[in-house]
Amino acid sequence: MTPEAQLEILARSCVDLHSQEELLEKLKEGRPLRIKYGADPSAPDLHLGHSVPLWRLRQFQDLGHTVVFIIGDFTGMIGDPSGKSKTRPMLTREQVEANARTYAEQLGKILDVDKCEVHYNSEWFSKMTTAEFLALASHYTVARMLERDDFALRMRDEVPISMLELMYPLVQAYDSVAIDSDIEIGGTDQLFNFLVARDIMRAYGKTPQCVMTWPLLVGLDGHVKMSKSLGNYVGITDEPNDMFGKLMSIPDETMPQYFRLLLGKEEQEVQEMREAMASGAVNPRNLKAELGRAIVGMYYDDAAAQAASDEFDHVFAAKQVPTDIAQVDVSEELEDGHMWIVQAAVVTGLAPTKGEARRLVRQGGVRLNDAVISDEMAQVEIHDGDVLNVGKRRFAQLRVK
């Protein structure tokens, strides 16, 4: 494939590209380019938001380029300030290592891991002397660092900024020096960090990397970016039924972005989808089901996707209980055949804590045999075979000996 044809494929739906001319020149060199992607293991699960740049990495791989995946075990202990309005708590070494363990397996759902270079950035930072670290800091000014939107807003609002946070972009930038990065890709929230890396590479006598960013995927709430900490995410290792069910819950107006960023639909197709929904020519629910089947099929297979779709229809359209409903013996928790509704939600594992169970009861999210229980102090009568439903997708059948 010609360099020009590669550029057309790789830059599709890209928001920032610094610069197109530089990238074309690199492609014309006719060698495998080194494509950097870094992730701080602040949480152990990758979600569909992460998958947007990861599928672009797969495109680079398919064109013969080398993906260099950096697990930021060192930077993860600092915490990326991108998009943060306050200092993020530092992770311990144990937390970082525990979160990082599952990354390679999850990456294998998208990338050809055997063809990736995988590095922990502690490989070079653990060997860096204090003098070398100070030399790195000398290559950037405080004034330039405070141009960053996150920092500027915090300065305006008199919210503290730690010296550690000011160092983060420099530390991330040095990763590009250490691996001789040709291109770094990620979400638009990383643009500042990526551009700092270009300056730092020049300071170390390296050819600056090109920078490519893609839009941030909106979470299931339709308002802010997908995030595990906000609970508005779909994990790429979620079970098929959970993955499909979550995708069926997204707001209608969010759906076109998912088709574009996750399935690679062209902007013209996406616009036609918007118009068809607005005119009533197409039912948004049918489009969501199409989206759900496509995404489950990507991470599992077509059979799992169809089974998840059928199960969703069985539970939600036909208002039946799940075919694989968990059965929980609650005999020992009963008193005169009754049980506190909050305890029932926790004992069955449908709510993680009593506090969460109370909240769900108050919000009308707990049902017993399809009857809403809204009193958090309710002592409900339990019979063998009763069905407890917490939230939209969590069910348990209660067994009484």
Short mmCIF file of C-alpha atoms in Angstrom, two decimals:
data_model
loop_
_atom_site.label_atom_id
_atom_site.label_comp_id
_atom_site.label_asym_id
_atom_site.label_seq_id
_atom_site.Cartn_x
_atom_site.Cartn_y
_atom_site.Cartn_z
CA MET A 1 0.00 0.00 0.00
CA THR A 2 1.30 3.44 -0.89
CA PRO A 3 2.21 5.89 1.90
CA GLU A 4 -0.63 8.16 0.75
CA ALA A 5 -3.17 5.31 0.98
CA GLN A 6 -1.90 4.36 4.44
CA LEU A 7 -2.25 7.98 5.58
CA GLU A 8 -5.84 8.12 4.35
CA ILE A 9 -6.76 5.00 6.37
CA LEU A 10 -4.83 5.86 9.52
CA ALA A 11 -6.02 9.46 9.79
CA ARG A 12 -9.71 8.63 9.36
CA SER A 13 -11.84 10.30 12.08
CA CYS A 14 -8.66 11.69 13.66
CA VAL A 15 -9.14 15.02 15.51
CA ASP A 16 -5.54 16.22 15.84
CA LEU A 17 -2.62 15.29 13.59
CA HIS A 18 0.76 16.94 14.14
CA SER A 19 1.58 16.92 11.42
CA GLN A 20 0.21 15.30 8.28
CA GLU A 21 3.32 16.24 6.31
CA GLU A 22 5.64 14.72 8.92
CA LEU A 23 3.61 11.51 9.10
CA LEU A 24 3.63 11.14 5.32
CA GLU A 25 7.41 11.57 5.28
CA LYS A 26 7.79 8.87 7.95
CA LEU A 27 5.55 6.52 5.95
CA LYS A 28 7.63 7.16 2.83
CA GLU A 29 10.72 5.84 4.63
CA GLY A 30 9.35 2.37 4.01
CA ARG A 31 10.20 0.96 7.45
CA PRO A 32 7.96 -0.26 10.27
CA LEU A 33 7.12 2.80 12.35
CA ARG A 34 7.11 2.64 16.15
CA ILE A 35 3.66 3.54 17.43
CA LYS A 36 3.51 4.46 21.10
CA TYR A 37 0.47 3.93 23.28
CA GLY A 38 0.65 4.29 27.04
CA ALA A 39 -1.80 3.49 29.80
CA ASP A 40 -1.45 4.12 33.51
CA PRO A 41 -2.89 1.15 35.38
CA SER A 42 -5.11 3.28 37.62
CA ALA A 43 -7.85 0.65 37.23
CA PRO A 44 -7.52 -3.00 36.20
CA ASP A 45 -10.10 -3.01 33.39
CA LEU A 46 -9.98 -1.64 29.87
CA HIS A 47 -13.30 -0.35 28.55
CA LEU A 48 -14.76 0.70 25.20
CA GLY A 49 -13.37 4.20 25.67
CA HIS A 50 -9.86 2.72 25.63
CA SER A 51 -10.77 0.67 22.57
CA VAL A 52 -11.09 3.74 20.31
CA PRO A 53 -7.29 4.30 20.05
CA LEU A 54 -6.59 0.58 20.49
CA TRP A 55 -8.43 -0.30 17.27
CA ARG A 56 -6.38 2.40 15.51
CA LEU A 57 -3.28 0.65 16.82
CA ARG A 58 -4.58 -2.56 15.26
CA GLN A 59 -4.79 -0.73 11.93
CA PHE A 60 -1.14 0.24 12.28
CA GLN A 61 -0.28 -3.38 13.06
CA ASP A 62 -2.19 -4.64 10.03
CA LEU A 63 -0.15 -2.24 7.87
CA GLY A 64 3.10 -3.71 9.20
CA HIS A 65 4.01 -1.17 11.88
CA THR A 66 5.13 -1.92 15.45
CA VAL A 67 2.94 -1.08 18.42
CA VAL A 68 4.91 -0.21 21.54
CA PHE A 69 2.56 -0.48 24.52
CA ILE A 70 3.80 1.20 27.69
CA ILE A 71 2.27 0.26 31.01
CA GLY A 72 2.89 3.30 33.18
CA ASP A 73 3.72 1.60 36.44
CA PHE A 74 5.96 4.57 37.31
CA THR A 75 3.70 7.35 36.01
CA GLY A 76 0.67 5.56 37.46
CA MET A 77 1.96 6.23 40.94
CA ILE A 78 1.89 9.98 40.15
CA GLY A 79 -1.49 10.13 38.44
CA ASP A 80 -2.30 11.85 35.15
CA PRO A 81 -3.80 15.31 35.86
CA SER A 82 -5.53 15.40 32.44
CA GLY A 83 -9.10 16.56 32.93
CA LYS A 84 -8.76 16.52 36.72
CA SER A 85 -9.94 19.44 38.84
CA LYS A 86 -7.96 18.31 41.88
CA THR A 87 -4.90 16.28 42.78
CA ARG A 88 -5.44 12.58 42.23
CA PRO A 89 -4.42 10.24 45.06
CA MET A 90 -1.13 8.48 44.42
CA LEU A 91 -1.35 4.73 43.89
CA THR A 92 0.91 2.37 45.77
CA ARG A 93 3.33 0.07 43.97
CA GLU A 94 1.11 -2.89 45.00
CA GLN A 95 -2.03 -1.28 43.53
CA VAL A 96 -0.27 -0.48 40.27
CA GLU A 97 1.14 -3.99 39.89
CA ALA A 98 -2.21 -5.62 40.68
CA ASN A 99 -3.99 -3.47 38.08
CA ALA A 100 -1.32 -4.06 35.43
CA ARG A 101 -1.46 -7.87 35.58
CA THR A 102 -4.58 -8.22 33.47
CA TYR A 103 -3.64 -5.66 30.81
CA ALA A 104 -1.85 -7.99 28.37
CA GLU A 105 -4.74 -10.46 28.34
CA GLN A 106 -7.25 -7.69 27.70
CA LEU A 107 -5.11 -6.16 24.97
CA GLY A 108 -5.22 -9.50 23.20
CA LYS A 109 -8.90 -8.92 22.47
CA ILE A 110 -7.89 -6.13 20.08
CA LEU A 111 -4.16 -6.26 19.33
CA ASP A 112 -1.89 -9.05 18.16
CA VAL A 113 0.02 -9.13 21.43
CA ASP A 114 2.74 -11.37 19.98
CA LYS A 115 3.65 -8.54 17.61
CA CYS A 116 3.61 -5.82 20.29
CA GLU A 117 6.48 -4.51 22.32
CA VAL A 118 5.30 -4.20 25.91
CA HIS A 119 7.29 -2.11 28.38
CA TYR A 120 6.85 -0.88 31.94
CA ASN A 121 8.20 2.66 32.18
CA SER A 122 9.91 1.80 35.45
CA GLU A 123 12.44 0.03 33.19
CA TRP A 124 14.13 3.37 32.53
CA PHE A 125 12.92 5.54 35.41
CA SER A 126 14.17 3.12 38.07
CA LYS A 127 17.66 3.55 36.59
CA MET A 128 17.52 7.33 36.21
CA THR A 129 19.75 9.26 38.61
CA THR A 130 18.65 12.39 40.43
CA ALA A 131 20.91 14.45 38.19
CA GLU A 132 19.33 12.95 35.09
CA PHE A 133 15.85 13.62 36.44
CA LEU A 134 16.75 17.26 37.14
CA ALA A 135 18.17 17.52 33.63
CA LEU A 136 14.80 16.35 32.27
CA ALA A 137 13.02 19.03 34.31
CA SER A 138 15.36 21.71 32.94
CA HIS A 139 14.01 21.24 29.40
CA TYR A 140 10.62 22.83 30.09
CA THR A 141 9.44 26.03 31.76
CA VAL A 142 6.78 26.52 34.41
CA ALA A 143 5.12 29.15 32.22
CA ARG A 144 4.71 26.67 29.36
CA MET A 145 3.36 24.03 31.73
CA LEU A 146 0.75 26.41 33.15
CA GLU A 147 -0.60 27.02 29.65
CA ARG A 148 -2.29 23.65 30.03
CA ASP A 149 -6.08 24.12 30.36
CA ASP A 150 -6.39 21.91 33.44
CA PHE A 151 -3.73 23.84 35.30
CA ALA A 152 -4.94 27.25 34.12
CA LEU A 153 -8.44 26.55 35.43
CA ARG A 154 -7.12 25.33 38.76
CA MET A 155 -4.94 28.42 39.09
CA ARG A 156 -7.98 30.59 38.40
CA ASP A 157 -10.06 28.74 41.01
CA GLU A 158 -7.17 28.70 43.51
CA VAL A 159 -7.12 24.90 43.56
CA PRO A 160 -3.68 23.54 44.56
CA ILE A 161 -1.38 22.02 41.92
CA SER A 162 1.36 19.78 43.24
CA MET A 163 4.90 19.85 41.89
CA LEU A 164 4.42 16.16 41.17
CA GLU A 165 1.58 16.93 38.77
CA LEU A 166 3.69 19.52 36.98
CA MET A 167 6.27 16.78 36.42
CA TYR A 168 3.79 14.29 34.95
CA PRO A 169 3.82 15.54 31.32
CA LEU A 170 7.64 15.53 31.36
CA VAL A 171 7.81 12.01 32.71
CA GLN A 172 5.29 10.76 30.15
CA ALA A 173 7.21 12.62 27.44
CA TYR A 174 10.45 10.89 28.35
CA ASP A 175 8.80 7.55 27.55
CA SER A 176 8.84 8.67 23.91
CA VAL A 177 12.58 9.35 24.15
CA ALA A 178 13.23 5.95 25.75
CA ILE A 179 11.46 3.93 23.03
CA ASP A 180 12.27 6.14 19.98
CA SER A 181 8.60 6.80 19.28
CA ASP A 182 7.59 7.72 15.72
CA ILE A 183 3.93 8.34 16.50
CA GLU A 184 1.91 8.59 19.70
CA ILE A 185 -1.84 8.15 19.65
CA GLY A 186 -4.61 8.57 22.22
CA GLY A 187 -7.64 10.61 23.20
CA THR A 188 -7.98 14.37 22.72
CA ASP A 189 -7.41 14.90 26.45
CA GLN A 190 -3.81 13.78 25.93
CA LEU A 191 -2.88 16.38 23.30
CA PHE A 192 -0.91 18.61 25.68
CA ASN A 193 1.14 15.66 26.99
CA PHE A 194 1.87 14.44 23.47
CA LEU A 195 3.02 17.87 22.29
CA VAL A 196 5.32 18.18 25.31
CA ALA A 197 6.87 14.90 24.20
CA ARG A 198 7.71 16.44 20.81
CA ASP A 199 9.65 19.22 22.56
CA ILE A 200 11.42 16.82 24.91
CA MET A 201 12.44 14.56 22.03
CA ARG A 202 14.03 17.56 20.30
CA ALA A 203 15.86 18.41 23.54
CA TYR A 204 17.37 14.91 23.56
CA GLY A 205 18.38 15.08 19.90
CA LYS A 206 15.56 12.82 18.66
CA THR A 207 13.27 13.33 15.70
CA PRO A 208 9.93 14.50 17.17
CA GLN A 209 7.12 11.99 17.16
CA CYS A 210 3.94 12.65 15.23
CA VAL A 211 0.80 13.05 17.33
CA MET A 212 -2.66 11.67 16.57
CA THR A 213 -5.75 12.01 18.78
CA TRP A 214 -9.31 10.74 18.54
CA PRO A 215 -12.50 11.91 20.26
CA LEU A 216 -13.26 10.71 23.77
CA LEU A 217 -16.10 8.21 23.84
CA VAL A 218 -19.06 9.46 25.85
CA GLY A 219 -20.13 7.13 28.64
CA LEU A 220 -23.45 5.35 29.10
CA ASP A 221 -24.92 8.47 30.73
CA GLY A 222 -24.45 10.42 27.50
CA HIS A 223 -22.80 13.37 29.29
CA VAL A 224 -19.15 12.78 30.25
CA LYS A 225 -16.38 10.56 28.90
CA MET A 226 -16.54 6.86 29.63
CA SER A 227 -14.83 6.13 32.93
CA LYS A 228 -14.70 3.21 35.31
CA SER A 229 -14.59 5.57 38.29
CA LEU A 230 -17.85 7.19 37.12
CA GLY A 231 -19.51 3.81 36.55
CA ASN A 232 -20.65 4.76 33.03
CA TYR A 233 -18.51 2.23 31.17
CA VAL A 234 -18.66 -1.03 29.21
CA GLY A 235 -15.64 -3.22 29.94
CA ILE A 236 -14.14 -5.12 27.02
CA THR A 237 -14.14 -8.21 29.26
CA ASP A 238 -17.75 -7.77 30.41
CA GLU A 239 -19.90 -10.85 29.90
CA PRO A 240 -21.88 -10.75 26.61
CA ASN A 241 -25.24 -10.25 28.33
CA ASP A 242 -23.91 -7.40 30.46
CA MET A 243 -22.17 -5.78 27.49
CA PHE A 244 -25.29 -5.95 25.34
CA GLY A 245 -27.57 -4.75 28.14
CA LYS A 246 -25.38 -1.76 28.93
CA LEU A 247 -25.26 -0.73 25.27
CA MET A 248 -29.05 -0.91 25.04
CA SER A 249 -29.20 1.69 27.85
CA ILE A 250 -27.30 4.49 26.06
CA PRO A 251 -29.26 7.65 25.14
CA ASP A 252 -30.45 7.77 21.54
CA GLU A 253 -28.41 10.89 20.77
CA THR A 254 -25.22 9.15 21.89
CA MET A 255 -25.62 6.22 19.53
CA PRO A 256 -24.20 7.82 16.33
CA GLN A 257 -20.89 8.50 18.11
CA TYR A 258 -20.65 4.83 19.11
CA PHE A 259 -21.25 3.72 15.51
CA ARG A 260 -18.59 6.13 14.28
CA LEU A 261 -15.86 5.56 16.86
CA LEU A 262 -16.40 1.90 17.72
CA LEU A 263 -17.58 0.49 14.38
CA GLY A 264 -15.78 2.86 12.01
CA LYS A 265 -18.88 4.14 10.22
CA GLU A 266 -18.29 7.06 7.87
CA GLU A 267 -19.63 10.49 8.80
CA GLN A 268 -22.15 10.35 5.93
CA GLU A 269 -23.61 7.09 7.27
CA VAL A 270 -23.76 8.55 10.76
CA GLN A 271 -25.56 11.68 9.52
CA GLU A 272 -28.09 9.55 7.64
CA MET A 273 -28.67 7.61 10.88
CA ARG A 274 -29.36 10.85 12.77
CA GLU A 275 -31.83 12.00 10.12
CA ALA A 276 -33.60 8.64 10.03
CA MET A 277 -34.07 8.68 13.81
CA ALA A 278 -35.26 12.29 13.77
CA SER A 279 -37.86 11.58 11.08
CA GLY A 280 -39.07 8.39 12.73
CA ALA A 281 -38.02 6.31 9.73
CA VAL A 282 -35.98 4.08 11.98
CA ASN A 283 -36.54 2.87 15.55
CA PRO A 284 -33.57 3.81 17.77
CA ARG A 285 -34.05 0.58 19.72
CA ASN A 286 -33.35 -1.45 16.57
CA LEU A 287 -30.17 0.54 15.93
CA LYS A 288 -29.02 -0.05 19.51
CA ALA A 289 -29.61 -3.78 19.10
CA GLU A 290 -27.55 -3.69 15.90
CA LEU A 291 -24.81 -1.82 17.75
CA GLY A 292 -24.91 -4.23 20.68
CA ARG A 293 -24.69 -7.32 18.46
CA ALA A 294 -21.80 -5.83 16.49
CA ILE A 295 -19.76 -4.95 19.57
CA VAL A 296 -20.40 -8.22 21.43
CA GLY A 297 -19.43 -10.00 18.22
CA MET A 298 -16.13 -8.09 18.11
CA TYR A 299 -15.09 -9.25 21.57
CA TYR A 300 -16.72 -12.71 21.53
CA ASP A 301 -18.39 -14.11 18.41
CA ASP A 302 -21.61 -13.87 16.40
CA ALA A 303 -23.26 -16.70 18.34
CA ALA A 304 -22.63 -14.95 21.67
CA ALA A 305 -23.93 -11.69 20.20
CA GLN A 306 -27.19 -13.25 19.03
CA ALA A 307 -27.63 -15.10 22.33
CA ALA A 308 -27.16 -11.84 24.26
CA SER A 309 -29.70 -10.11 22.00
CA ASP A 310 -32.22 -12.93 22.49
CA GLU A 311 -31.68 -12.91 26.25
CA PHE A 312 -32.25 -9.15 26.39
CA ASP A 313 -35.53 -9.54 24.50
CA HIS A 314 -36.52 -12.38 26.80
CA VAL A 315 -35.87 -10.37 29.97
CA PHE A 316 -36.84 -6.84 28.99
CA ALA A 317 -39.19 -7.02 26.02
CA ALA A 318 -41.10 -10.11 27.21
CA LYS A 319 -40.54 -9.18 30.89
CA GLN A 320 -39.31 -12.65 31.78
CA VAL A 321 -36.57 -13.62 34.22
CA PRO A 322 -33.12 -14.44 32.77
CA THR A 323 -32.64 -18.02 31.61
CA ASP A 324 -29.39 -18.27 33.57
CA ILE A 325 -30.71 -16.67 36.76
CA ALA A 326 -28.63 -17.30 39.88
CA GLN A 327 -30.28 -19.28 42.67
CA VAL A 328 -29.49 -18.28 46.25
CA ASP A 329 -30.50 -20.14 49.42
CA VAL A 330 -31.69 -17.56 51.99
CA SER A 331 -33.16 -20.00 54.52
CA GLU A 332 -30.75 -19.05 57.31
CA GLU A 333 -31.43 -15.32 56.95
CA LEU A 334 -35.21 -15.61 57.36
CA GLU A 335 -37.06 -14.74 60.55
CA ASP A 336 -40.62 -16.05 60.59
CA GLY A 337 -40.47 -16.22 56.82
CA HIS A 338 -39.51 -12.55 56.47
CA MET A 339 -36.33 -10.72 55.56
CA TRP A 340 -35.15 -7.10 55.49
CA ILE A 341 -35.16 -6.04 51.82
CA VAL A 342 -31.74 -4.38 52.13
CA GLN A 343 -30.25 -7.57 53.59
CA ALA A 344 -31.83 -9.61 50.79
CA ALA A 345 -30.15 -7.44 48.16
CA VAL A 346 -26.75 -7.84 49.83
CA VAL A 347 -27.01 -11.57 50.68
CA THR A 348 -27.87 -12.40 47.07
CA GLY A 349 -24.90 -10.39 45.84
CA LEU A 350 -27.14 -8.08 43.81
CA ALA A 351 -25.92 -5.04 45.78
CA PRO A 352 -22.33 -4.73 47.05
CA THR A 353 -23.14 -2.97 50.34
CA LYS A 354 -26.10 -2.13 52.54
CA GLY A 355 -25.58 1.55 51.77
CA GLU A 356 -25.84 0.90 48.04
CA ALA A 357 -28.86 -1.34 48.59
CA ARG A 358 -30.61 1.41 50.59
CA ARG A 359 -29.96 3.89 47.79
CA LEU A 360 -31.37 1.54 45.17
CA VAL A 361 -34.48 0.85 47.25
CA ARG A 362 -35.11 4.59 47.69
CA GLN A 363 -34.75 5.09 43.93
CA GLY A 364 -37.26 2.35 43.12
CA GLY A 365 -34.61 0.05 41.74
CA VAL A 366 -35.48 -3.04 43.81
CA ARG A 367 -38.31 -5.41 42.93
CA LEU A 368 -39.60 -8.61 44.47
CA ASN A 369 -41.63 -10.68 42.01
CA ASP A 370 -41.83 -7.52 39.85
CA ALA A 371 -43.35 -5.45 42.68
CA VAL A 372 -41.31 -2.33 43.51
CA ILE A 373 -40.11 -2.17 47.13
CA SER A 374 -39.55 1.52 47.95
CA ASP A 375 -39.36 1.36 51.76
CA GLU A 376 -35.77 0.72 52.79
CA MET A 377 -36.96 -0.60 56.17
CA ALA A 378 -39.39 -3.10 54.63
CA GLN A 379 -39.47 -6.66 56.02
CA VAL A 380 -40.66 -8.69 53.05
CA GLU A 381 -42.19 -12.17 53.10
CA ILE A 382 -40.05 -14.64 51.18
CA HIS A 383 -41.26 -17.85 49.51
CA ASP A 384 -39.30 -20.49 47.67
CA GLY A 385 -38.87 -19.43 44.04
CA ASP A 386 -39.38 -15.68 44.56
CA VAL A 387 -37.37 -13.49 42.18
CA LEU A 388 -35.44 -10.48 43.44
CA ASN A 389 -34.43 -7.86 40.86
CA VAL A 390 -31.95 -5.07 41.66
CA GLY A 391 -31.30 -2.46 39.00
CA LYS A 392 -32.00 -3.27 35.36
CA ARG A 393 -29.96 -6.41 34.81
CA ARG A 394 -29.38 -8.12 38.19
CA PHE A 395 -31.65 -11.00 39.17
CA ALA A 396 -31.64 -13.81 41.71
CA GLN A 397 -34.11 -16.55 42.47
CA LEU A 398 -34.55 -17.05 46.21
CA ARG A 399 -34.56 -20.62 47.50
CA VAL A 400 -36.05 -21.59 50.86
CA LYS A 401 -35.51 -25.07 52.26
#
